[in-house]
Coordinates of C-alpha atoms and ligand atoms in Angstrom, one line a residue:
M1026 CA 33.9 -33.2 -15.3
Q1027 CA 34.6 -29.8 -17.4
Y1028 CA 31.7 -28.3 -19.5
P1029 CA 32.7 -27.7 -22.9
I1030 CA 34.1 -23.7 -23.1
P1031 CA 30.8 -23.0 -25.1
L1032 CA 28.3 -23.7 -23.1
I1033 CA 29.7 -22.3 -20.2
G1034 CA 30.4 -19.2 -22.5
C1035 CA 26.9 -19.4 -23.7
A1036 CA 25.6 -19.9 -20.2
G1037 CA 27.6 -17.5 -17.9
L1038 CA 26.3 -14.7 -21.4
Y1039 CA 22.5 -16.0 -20.5
I1040 CA 22.7 -15.7 -16.9
L1041 CA 24.5 -12.4 -16.8
S1042 CA 22.2 -10.5 -19.3
F1043 CA 19.5 -11.7 -17.4
V1044 CA 21.0 -10.5 -13.9
I1045 CA 21.9 -7.0 -16.0
L1046 CA 18.3 -6.7 -17.0
N1047 CA 17.0 -7.3 -14.2
S1048 CA 18.3 -4.6 -12.3
L1049 CA 18.0 -1.9 -15.5
R1050 CA 14.5 -2.9 -14.8
A1051 CA 14.4 -2.4 -11.1
Q1052 CA 16.7 0.8 -11.0
P1053 CA 15.8 2.8 -14.4
A1054 CA 18.9 4.6 -15.9
G1055 CA 18.6 8.2 -16.6
F1056 CA 17.5 9.3 -13.2
N1057 CA 19.0 10.5 -9.9
Y1058 CA 20.5 8.0 -7.8
E1059 CA 23.6 9.8 -5.2
E1060 CA 22.6 11.6 -2.5
A1061 CA 24.7 14.6 -3.3
K1062 CA 22.4 15.0 -6.5
V1063 CA 19.7 15.5 -4.6
P1064 CA 18.5 19.1 -5.0
D1065 CA 18.1 21.6 -2.3
Y1066 CA 14.5 21.7 -0.7
E1067 CA 12.1 22.9 1.6
L1068 CA 9.1 21.2 3.2
P1069 CA 5.6 22.8 3.7
S1070 CA 5.9 22.5 7.6
V1071 CA 3.4 19.8 9.0
L1072 CA 2.4 21.7 12.1
K1073 CA 1.7 25.4 10.2
L1074 CA -1.7 26.2 9.5
N1075 CA -2.6 27.0 5.8
N1076 CA -3.1 30.5 7.2
G1077 CA -0.2 30.7 8.3
T1078 CA -0.8 30.1 12.8
Q1079 CA 1.9 27.7 14.6
V1080 CA 0.0 24.3 15.7
T1081 CA 0.6 23.9 19.1
T1082 CA -2.1 21.0 20.4
S1083 CA -3.3 17.9 20.0
S1084 CA -7.0 19.7 19.7
Q1085 CA -5.4 21.8 16.8
W1086 CA -4.6 18.9 15.5
I1087 CA -7.6 17.3 15.8
E1088 CA -9.6 19.9 14.8
V1089 CA -8.0 21.8 11.7
R1090 CA -4.5 20.7 10.4
R1091 CA -5.6 17.5 9.9
S1092 CA -8.3 18.0 7.9
E1093 CA -6.6 20.9 5.7
I1094 CA -3.3 18.5 5.1
L1095 CA -6.0 15.3 4.3
H1096 CA -7.8 18.3 1.7
T1097 CA -3.9 18.7 0.1
F1098 CA -3.8 15.6 -0.8
E1099 CA -7.4 14.6 -2.1
R1100 CA -7.3 18.2 -4.2
E1101 CA -3.9 17.8 -5.2
M1102 CA -2.5 13.9 -5.2
Y1103 CA -5.3 11.1 -5.3
G1104 CA -8.7 13.3 -5.6
R1105 CA -11.5 12.7 -3.2
R1106 CA -13.9 9.3 -2.7
P1107 CA -16.8 8.4 -2.5
G1108 CA -19.0 7.3 0.7
K1109 CA -19.9 4.0 2.0
P1110 CA -22.6 2.7 0.1
K1111 CA -25.6 2.1 0.7
S1112 CA -26.6 -1.4 -1.0
V1113 CA -24.2 -3.8 0.4
L1114 CA -24.4 -7.8 1.1
H1115 CA -21.5 -9.5 3.1
V1116 CA -22.1 -13.8 1.7
V1117 CA -19.5 -15.7 3.6
E1118 CA -19.4 -18.6 0.9
S1119 CA -17.1 -20.8 2.7
I1120 CA -15.2 -21.5 6.1
D1121 CA -12.5 -24.7 6.4
K1122 CA -11.8 -25.0 10.4
S1123 CA -8.4 -26.9 9.1
A1124 CA -7.0 -25.6 6.5
L1125 CA -3.4 -26.0 5.9
G1126 CA -3.4 -28.8 7.5
G1127 CA -5.3 -28.3 10.8
K1128 CA -3.2 -25.0 11.2
A1129 CA -5.3 -22.2 10.4
I1130 CA -9.1 -21.4 9.6
R1131 CA -9.5 -20.6 6.1
K1132 CA -12.6 -18.5 5.0
E1133 CA -13.8 -16.5 2.1
V1134 CA -16.2 -13.6 2.0
T1135 CA -18.0 -12.2 -0.4
I1136 CA -18.7 -8.1 -0.5
R1137 CA -21.3 -7.5 -2.9
L1138 CA -21.7 -3.7 -3.9
K1139 CA -24.9 -3.7 -5.1
D1140 CA -26.0 0.0 -5.8
I1141 CA -22.9 -0.4 -7.8
G1142 CA -23.4 -2.9 -10.6
P1143 CA -24.5 -6.3 -11.5
G1144 CA -21.9 -8.8 -10.3
F1145 CA -19.8 -5.7 -8.7
D1146 CA -17.7 -8.1 -6.2
L1147 CA -15.0 -7.6 -4.0
N1148 CA -13.5 -11.1 -3.0
V1149 CA -11.9 -11.7 0.6
L1150 CA -9.9 -14.5 1.7
I1151 CA -9.8 -14.6 5.5
Y1152 CA -6.9 -17.1 7.0
L1153 CA -7.4 -17.0 10.7
P1154 CA -5.3 -18.6 14.0
P1155 CA -6.6 -22.0 14.6
D1156 CA -8.2 -21.8 17.8
A1157 CA -9.3 -18.4 17.7
S1158 CA -12.8 -18.9 19.6
G1159 CA -13.0 -14.7 20.2
E1160 CA -12.2 -12.2 18.2
V1161 CA -8.1 -11.3 17.2
P1162 CA -6.8 -8.2 15.3
A1163 CA -5.5 -8.7 12.1
F1164 CA -3.7 -7.5 8.6
L1165 CA -5.2 -6.2 5.5
G1166 CA -3.7 -6.1 2.7
Y1167 CA -4.2 -5.9 -1.4
N1168 CA -2.4 -8.5 -3.6
F1169 CA -1.2 -7.9 -6.9
N1170 CA -2.3 -11.7 -8.8
G1171 CA -5.4 -12.7 -7.1
N1172 CA -6.3 -14.4 -3.6
H1173 CA -4.9 -18.1 -5.1
T1174 CA -1.8 -16.9 -5.7
I1175 CA -1.3 -16.2 -1.9
Q1176 CA -1.1 -19.9 -0.9
S1177 CA -0.7 -22.3 -2.9
D1178 CA -4.1 -23.7 -0.6
P1179 CA -6.5 -25.6 -3.6
G1180 CA -8.7 -24.4 -0.9
I1181 CA -8.8 -21.2 -2.5
T1182 CA -11.1 -19.7 -5.0
L1183 CA -9.2 -19.0 -8.4
S1184 CA -9.8 -15.3 -9.4
K1185 CA -11.9 -14.9 -12.4
A1186 CA -10.2 -11.2 -13.1
W1187 CA -7.7 -9.6 -16.1
M1188 CA -4.7 -10.1 -14.6
R1189 CA -1.9 -7.5 -14.8
R1190 CA 0.6 -10.4 -15.9
G1191 CA -0.3 -11.9 -19.0
N1192 CA 1.3 -15.3 -19.9
E1193 CA 3.6 -15.1 -16.6
G1194 CA 3.5 -16.6 -13.0
G1195 CA 0.8 -18.9 -14.3
N1196 CA -1.9 -16.9 -16.2
V1197 CA -2.7 -17.2 -19.6
D1198 CA -4.2 -14.3 -22.0
H1199 CA -4.4 -12.1 -18.5
R1200 CA -6.4 -14.0 -17.0
A1201 CA -5.5 -17.3 -13.8
T1202 CA -4.9 -21.1 -14.6
E1203 CA -4.3 -23.3 -11.7
A1204 CA -0.5 -22.8 -11.8
A1205 CA -0.4 -19.8 -11.1
R1206 CA -2.1 -21.6 -7.8
G1207 CA 1.0 -20.4 -4.4
Q1208 CA 3.1 -17.8 -6.9
S1209 CA 3.7 -14.8 -4.4
S1210 CA 3.2 -17.2 -1.2
S1211 CA 7.0 -15.8 -0.4
R1212 CA 5.2 -13.2 0.7
W1213 CA 2.3 -13.5 2.6
P1214 CA 3.9 -16.3 5.5
I1215 CA 0.4 -17.0 6.7
E1216 CA 1.8 -19.4 9.4
T1217 CA 3.9 -17.3 10.9
I1218 CA 1.1 -14.8 11.1
V1219 CA -2.1 -16.6 12.5
G1220 CA 0.6 -18.7 14.9
R1221 CA 1.6 -15.3 16.0
G1222 CA -2.4 -14.4 16.9
Y1223 CA -3.6 -12.0 13.9
G1224 CA -5.9 -12.6 11.2
L1225 CA -4.5 -12.9 7.4
V1226 CA -7.3 -10.4 4.6
T1227 CA -6.8 -10.0 2.1
L1228 CA -8.2 -9.8 -1.6
Y1229 CA -7.1 -8.9 -5.2
Y1230 CA -7.0 -4.9 -6.5
G1231 CA -8.4 -5.7 -9.4
D1232 CA -11.8 -6.3 -7.9
V1233 CA -12.2 -2.9 -7.7
E1234 CA -10.3 -1.3 -10.7
S1235 CA -8.2 -3.2 -12.7
D1236 CA -4.7 -1.6 -13.2
H1237 CA -3.7 -0.4 -16.1
A1238 CA -5.0 3.0 -17.4
E1239 CA -8.1 2.6 -18.9
G1240 CA -9.1 -0.4 -15.9
W1241 CA -11.5 2.4 -14.7
K1242 CA -13.5 1.2 -17.3
D1243 CA -14.6 -2.1 -15.5
G1244 CA -13.9 -0.5 -11.9
I1245 CA -16.2 1.7 -9.7
R1246 CA -15.1 5.0 -10.8
A1247 CA -16.9 3.9 -14.0
H1248 CA -20.0 3.7 -11.3
I1249 CA -19.8 6.2 -8.9
D1250 CA -20.0 10.2 -9.7
R1251 CA -20.4 11.5 -6.1
D1252 CA -18.3 12.2 -3.1
Q1253 CA -18.8 11.7 0.3
E1254 CA -20.6 14.8 0.5
G1255 CA -22.9 14.2 -2.1
V1256 CA -20.4 16.6 -5.1
V1257 CA -19.8 15.4 -8.2
L1258 CA -17.0 13.6 -8.4
D1259 CA -15.9 13.2 -12.2
L1260 CA -13.3 10.7 -13.6
E1261 CA -10.1 12.6 -13.2
D1262 CA -11.3 14.1 -9.4
W1263 CA -10.0 11.2 -8.0
S1264 CA -7.5 8.0 -8.9
A1265 CA -7.2 4.1 -8.7
I1266 CA -5.0 4.8 -5.4
S1267 CA -8.2 6.1 -3.8
A1268 CA -10.5 3.6 -5.6
W1269 CA -8.7 0.7 -4.7
A1270 CA -8.0 2.3 -0.4
W1271 CA -11.7 3.1 -0.8
G1272 CA -11.9 -0.6 -1.2
L1273 CA -10.1 -1.8 1.9
S1274 CA -12.7 1.0 3.3
R1275 CA -15.2 -1.8 2.4
V1276 CA -13.2 -4.8 3.6
L1277 CA -13.1 -3.2 7.0
D1278 CA -17.2 -1.9 6.9
Y1279 CA -17.2 -6.0 6.8
L1280 CA -14.7 -6.8 9.3
E1281 CA -16.4 -4.8 11.7
K1282 CA -19.8 -7.4 11.4
D1283 CA -17.0 -10.5 11.0
D1284 CA -17.2 -12.3 15.1
H1285 CA -13.5 -12.7 14.4
V1286 CA -11.6 -9.9 13.7
D1287 CA -11.7 -6.8 16.1
A1288 CA -12.4 -4.0 13.9
F1289 CA -10.4 -2.0 15.9
K1290 CA -6.9 -3.9 15.5
V1291 CA -6.6 -3.7 12.2
S1292 CA -3.2 -2.7 10.3
V1293 CA -3.6 -2.2 6.5
M1294 CA -0.3 -2.9 5.0
G1295 CA 0.8 -2.8 1.5
H1296 CA 4.0 -3.3 -1.1
S1297 CA 5.0 -1.1 -3.7
R1298 CA 2.1 0.4 -5.3
L1299 CA 0.4 -1.0 -2.9
G1300 CA 1.4 0.6 0.1
K1301 CA 1.1 4.3 -1.4
T1302 CA -2.5 2.3 -1.3
S1303 CA -1.2 1.2 2.6
L1304 CA -0.9 5.4 3.8
W1305 CA -3.6 6.5 2.0
A1306 CA -6.4 4.0 2.8
G1307 CA -4.7 5.0 6.8
A1308 CA -4.8 8.6 5.9
A1309 CA -8.1 8.6 4.6
D1310 CA -10.2 6.1 7.0
Q1311 CA -9.2 6.5 10.5
R1312 CA -10.7 3.5 11.2
F1313 CA -7.6 1.4 10.6
A1314 CA -5.7 0.7 14.1
I1315 CA -1.9 1.1 12.1
A1316 CA -0.8 1.6 8.7
I1317 CA 2.1 -0.4 6.9
S1318 CA 3.8 1.4 4.4
N1319 CA 6.6 -1.6 2.6
N1320 CA 8.8 -0.1 -0.3
S1321 CA 5.9 2.3 -1.1
G1322 CA 8.6 4.6 -3.0
C1323 CA 7.9 7.4 -5.0
G1324 CA 4.1 8.7 -4.2
G1325 CA 3.3 6.9 -1.2
A1326 CA 6.1 7.4 1.6
A1327 CA 9.0 9.2 -0.2
L1328 CA 9.4 12.2 -0.2
S1329 CA 9.1 13.8 -4.2
R1330 CA 10.6 16.5 -3.5
R1331 CA 14.4 14.9 -3.5
A1332 CA 13.7 13.5 -6.8
F1333 CA 15.4 10.5 -5.7
G1334 CA 15.3 7.4 -8.6
E1335 CA 11.4 8.0 -9.5
T1336 CA 10.0 11.1 -9.8
V1337 CA 6.3 12.3 -9.8
A1338 CA 6.9 13.3 -14.1
R1339 CA 8.0 9.2 -14.5
I1340 CA 5.4 8.3 -12.6
N1341 CA 2.8 10.4 -14.2
D1342 CA 3.7 9.1 -17.2
R1343 CA 3.9 5.6 -16.8
F1344 CA 0.7 5.2 -14.5
P1345 CA -1.5 7.9 -15.6
H1346 CA -4.2 6.5 -13.7
W1347 CA -2.9 6.2 -10.5
F1348 CA -3.2 10.3 -9.3
C1349 CA -5.9 12.9 -10.0
R1350 CA -5.4 14.9 -12.6
N1351 CA -4.3 18.3 -10.6
F1352 CA -1.1 16.1 -9.8
M1353 CA 0.3 16.7 -13.1
K1354 CA 0.9 20.0 -11.8
Y1355 CA 3.8 18.6 -9.9
D1356 CA 5.7 17.1 -12.9
E1357 CA 9.3 18.6 -12.9
N1358 CA 8.2 21.1 -10.6
E1359 CA 8.0 19.4 -7.2
A1360 CA 9.1 22.7 -5.6
E1361 CA 5.6 24.1 -6.1
L1362 CA 4.2 20.8 -4.1
P1363 CA 1.7 22.4 -1.0
M1364 CA 2.9 19.6 0.5
D1365 CA 5.3 16.3 0.9
Q1366 CA 5.1 13.1 1.3
H1367 CA 6.1 13.3 5.6
M1368 CA 2.3 15.2 5.8
L1369 CA 0.9 11.8 4.2
I1370 CA 2.2 9.9 6.9
A1371 CA 1.6 12.3 9.3
L1372 CA -1.9 12.1 8.8
M1373 CA -1.8 8.6 10.6
A1374 CA -1.2 10.7 14.4
P1375 CA -1.2 10.2 16.9
R1376 CA -2.3 5.9 15.3
P1377 CA 1.4 4.2 14.3
V1378 CA 2.2 3.8 11.6
Y1379 CA 5.6 1.6 9.8
V1380 CA 7.4 2.6 7.4
A1381 CA 10.5 0.0 5.6
S1382 CA 12.5 0.5 2.9
A1383 CA 15.3 -2.0 1.2
E1384 CA 18.9 -1.6 0.3
E1385 CA 19.1 -2.4 -3.3
D1386 CA 15.4 -0.2 -4.3
L1387 CA 17.1 2.6 -4.9
W1388 CA 14.3 3.1 -7.1
A1389 CA 11.9 4.3 -4.3
D1390 CA 14.8 6.2 -2.5
P1391 CA 15.0 4.8 1.1
N1392 CA 16.7 7.8 2.6
G1393 CA 13.7 9.6 1.2
E1394 CA 11.5 7.0 2.6
F1395 CA 13.2 7.3 6.1
L1396 CA 13.2 11.2 5.9
S1397 CA 9.6 11.5 5.7
A1398 CA 8.7 9.4 8.4
K1399 CA 11.0 11.1 10.5
H1400 CA 9.6 14.6 9.5
A1401 CA 6.2 13.2 10.3
S1402 CA 6.7 13.1 13.9
A1403 CA 6.2 17.2 14.6
A1404 CA 2.3 15.6 14.4
Y1405 CA 3.0 12.9 17.0
G1406 CA 5.0 15.0 19.3
L1407 CA 1.2 16.9 19.6
F1408 CA 0.4 13.9 21.8
G1409 CA 3.8 13.2 23.7
M1410 CA 4.3 11.1 21.2
P1411 CA 8.1 10.5 20.5
G1412 CA 7.4 9.3 16.5
I1413 CA 10.3 7.9 15.1
A1414 CA 13.0 9.1 17.7
V1415 CA 15.9 9.1 15.9
E1416 CA 18.0 11.3 13.6
K1417 CA 20.1 9.1 11.3
Q1418 CA 18.8 6.3 9.1
P1419 CA 19.4 3.2 11.0
S1420 CA 21.9 0.2 10.1
L1421 CA 20.9 -2.5 8.1
N1422 CA 18.1 -4.9 9.4
E1423 CA 17.6 -2.8 12.7
S1424 CA 13.7 -2.3 13.6
V1425 CA 13.7 1.3 14.9
G1426 CA 11.1 3.8 16.2
D1427 CA 8.1 4.4 18.7
T1428 CA 4.8 5.5 16.8
I1429 CA 6.5 5.5 13.6
G1430 CA 8.6 2.5 12.9
Y1431 CA 11.3 2.3 10.1
H1432 CA 14.1 0.1 8.7
I1433 CA 16.2 -0.9 5.9
R1434 CA 16.7 -4.2 5.0
T1435 CA 19.4 -6.1 2.7
G1436 CA 17.8 -6.8 -0.1
K1437 CA 15.4 -6.0 -3.0
H1438 CA 11.8 -4.7 -3.8
D1439 CA 10.4 -7.5 -2.3
V1440 CA 8.2 -8.7 1.2
T1441 CA 10.0 -10.8 3.0
D1442 CA 9.8 -12.8 6.3
Y1443 CA 12.0 -10.0 7.7
D1444 CA 9.6 -7.3 6.8
W1445 CA 6.6 -9.2 8.5
N1446 CA 8.3 -10.1 11.5
Q1447 CA 8.6 -6.1 11.9
Y1448 CA 5.7 -5.5 11.2
I1449 CA 4.5 -8.7 13.6
D1450 CA 6.3 -7.2 16.1
F1451 CA 5.0 -3.4 15.9
A1452 CA 1.5 -4.5 16.3
D1453 CA 2.2 -6.8 19.2
R1454 CA 3.8 -3.6 21.2
H1455 CA 0.8 -1.3 20.2
L1456 CA -1.7 -3.2 20.2
K1457 CA -1.8 -6.3 22.4
Q1458 CA -0.9 -4.0 25.6
Ligands
GCU2 C1 6.8 0.4 -11.0 C2 6.9 2.2 -10.1 C3 6.5 2.6 -8.6 C4 5.8 0.9 -7.8 C5 6.2 -0.6 -8.6 C6 5.2 -1.3 -7.9 O1 8.4 0.3 -10.3 O2 6.9 2.9 -10.6 O3 6.3 3.8 -8.4 O4 5.9 1.2 -6.1 O5 6.2 -0.1 -9.7 O6 4.4 -0.9 -7.6 O7 5.7 -2.3 -7.7

């Protein structure tokens, strides 16, 4: 059968403009996507103390250099954070031992932050292997659109929180409806995760702070005014990313008490802005066994000085709430940064860390993510560990590295089964010996 020509024309045009629009959205114009145009830059040394002394031993790292770097990131980029709240209630809301047709145990837990404000709850969703009798290692990560989107399991409580997507993905007017169930399930292969003996722990990042410039008003930043040392913490002394990272630590506090999860074996994982968050969470809270960054890009794993794809000025302009006030000093001024993102990854040392890129995700600067991982390896050397152990970015779909893992897979900015399979293999290597 032959289609009438005008119909092909319209449909073709529609598909073409959809493809073009999507790729423009993924790779905004006016930024550098060419390796040859990366400016010359010099990275600050992971192993040089602020006073210029070279660090040669692991104890110098543990006692001095690590906290120097951590404080630099706190001061200049992500901001400080509060300590552990005094009054917290953990409520196990439900347990279903035959969720997903008997393939998993599902548990919902409320973390009620009582000293922060009435009704300030973190709603945590946990899936466990069906036969889990003792404690299992787990992956912990925020979801973008509510717990109910990670699986079409009708037993998951529908989030009542404000959603970033207004009228798409099953939301109406920024609120979830039943139609939102399972919308992000391709990013959460629960059966594979529990099938390989891991728990999956997730919560909606908007439970801590909504992701927009005014989001702090209903989030924890409106309620807390002291950092962990009791020093005054103004709104712009910290940031949404620090608040979200702090929330992950509160979930870990709960997991320390949960009989089914081994809190010493929790890998904190996140995609994109939530990958920036997982790296900062792992850096700031050394209880996390592994940190995993999936396509985290600018402000996450990618080196800022390369100004490839997204830049410091652009991220501060579009997302002014993600970083603390001081980070704006580096708009179009990356050379003045006292640190770069390889030092964020180094803050995991000697704990394992995994960085993943995607070939089409140029906005996130895949090579800049790789180089960060590579330059972070110096800190692992102090512990006699090889770090990434390769000189060059590996070929597509090849996972490399030892204590620092890395891959670049085919495809776009996303979380895929391929990514998860690498994370599970990496966790097996480091947590299951
Ligand atoms: C934007 C932003 C990125 C971020 C991404 C995401 O593209 O510029 O920095 O990683 O959103 O979180 O999806």
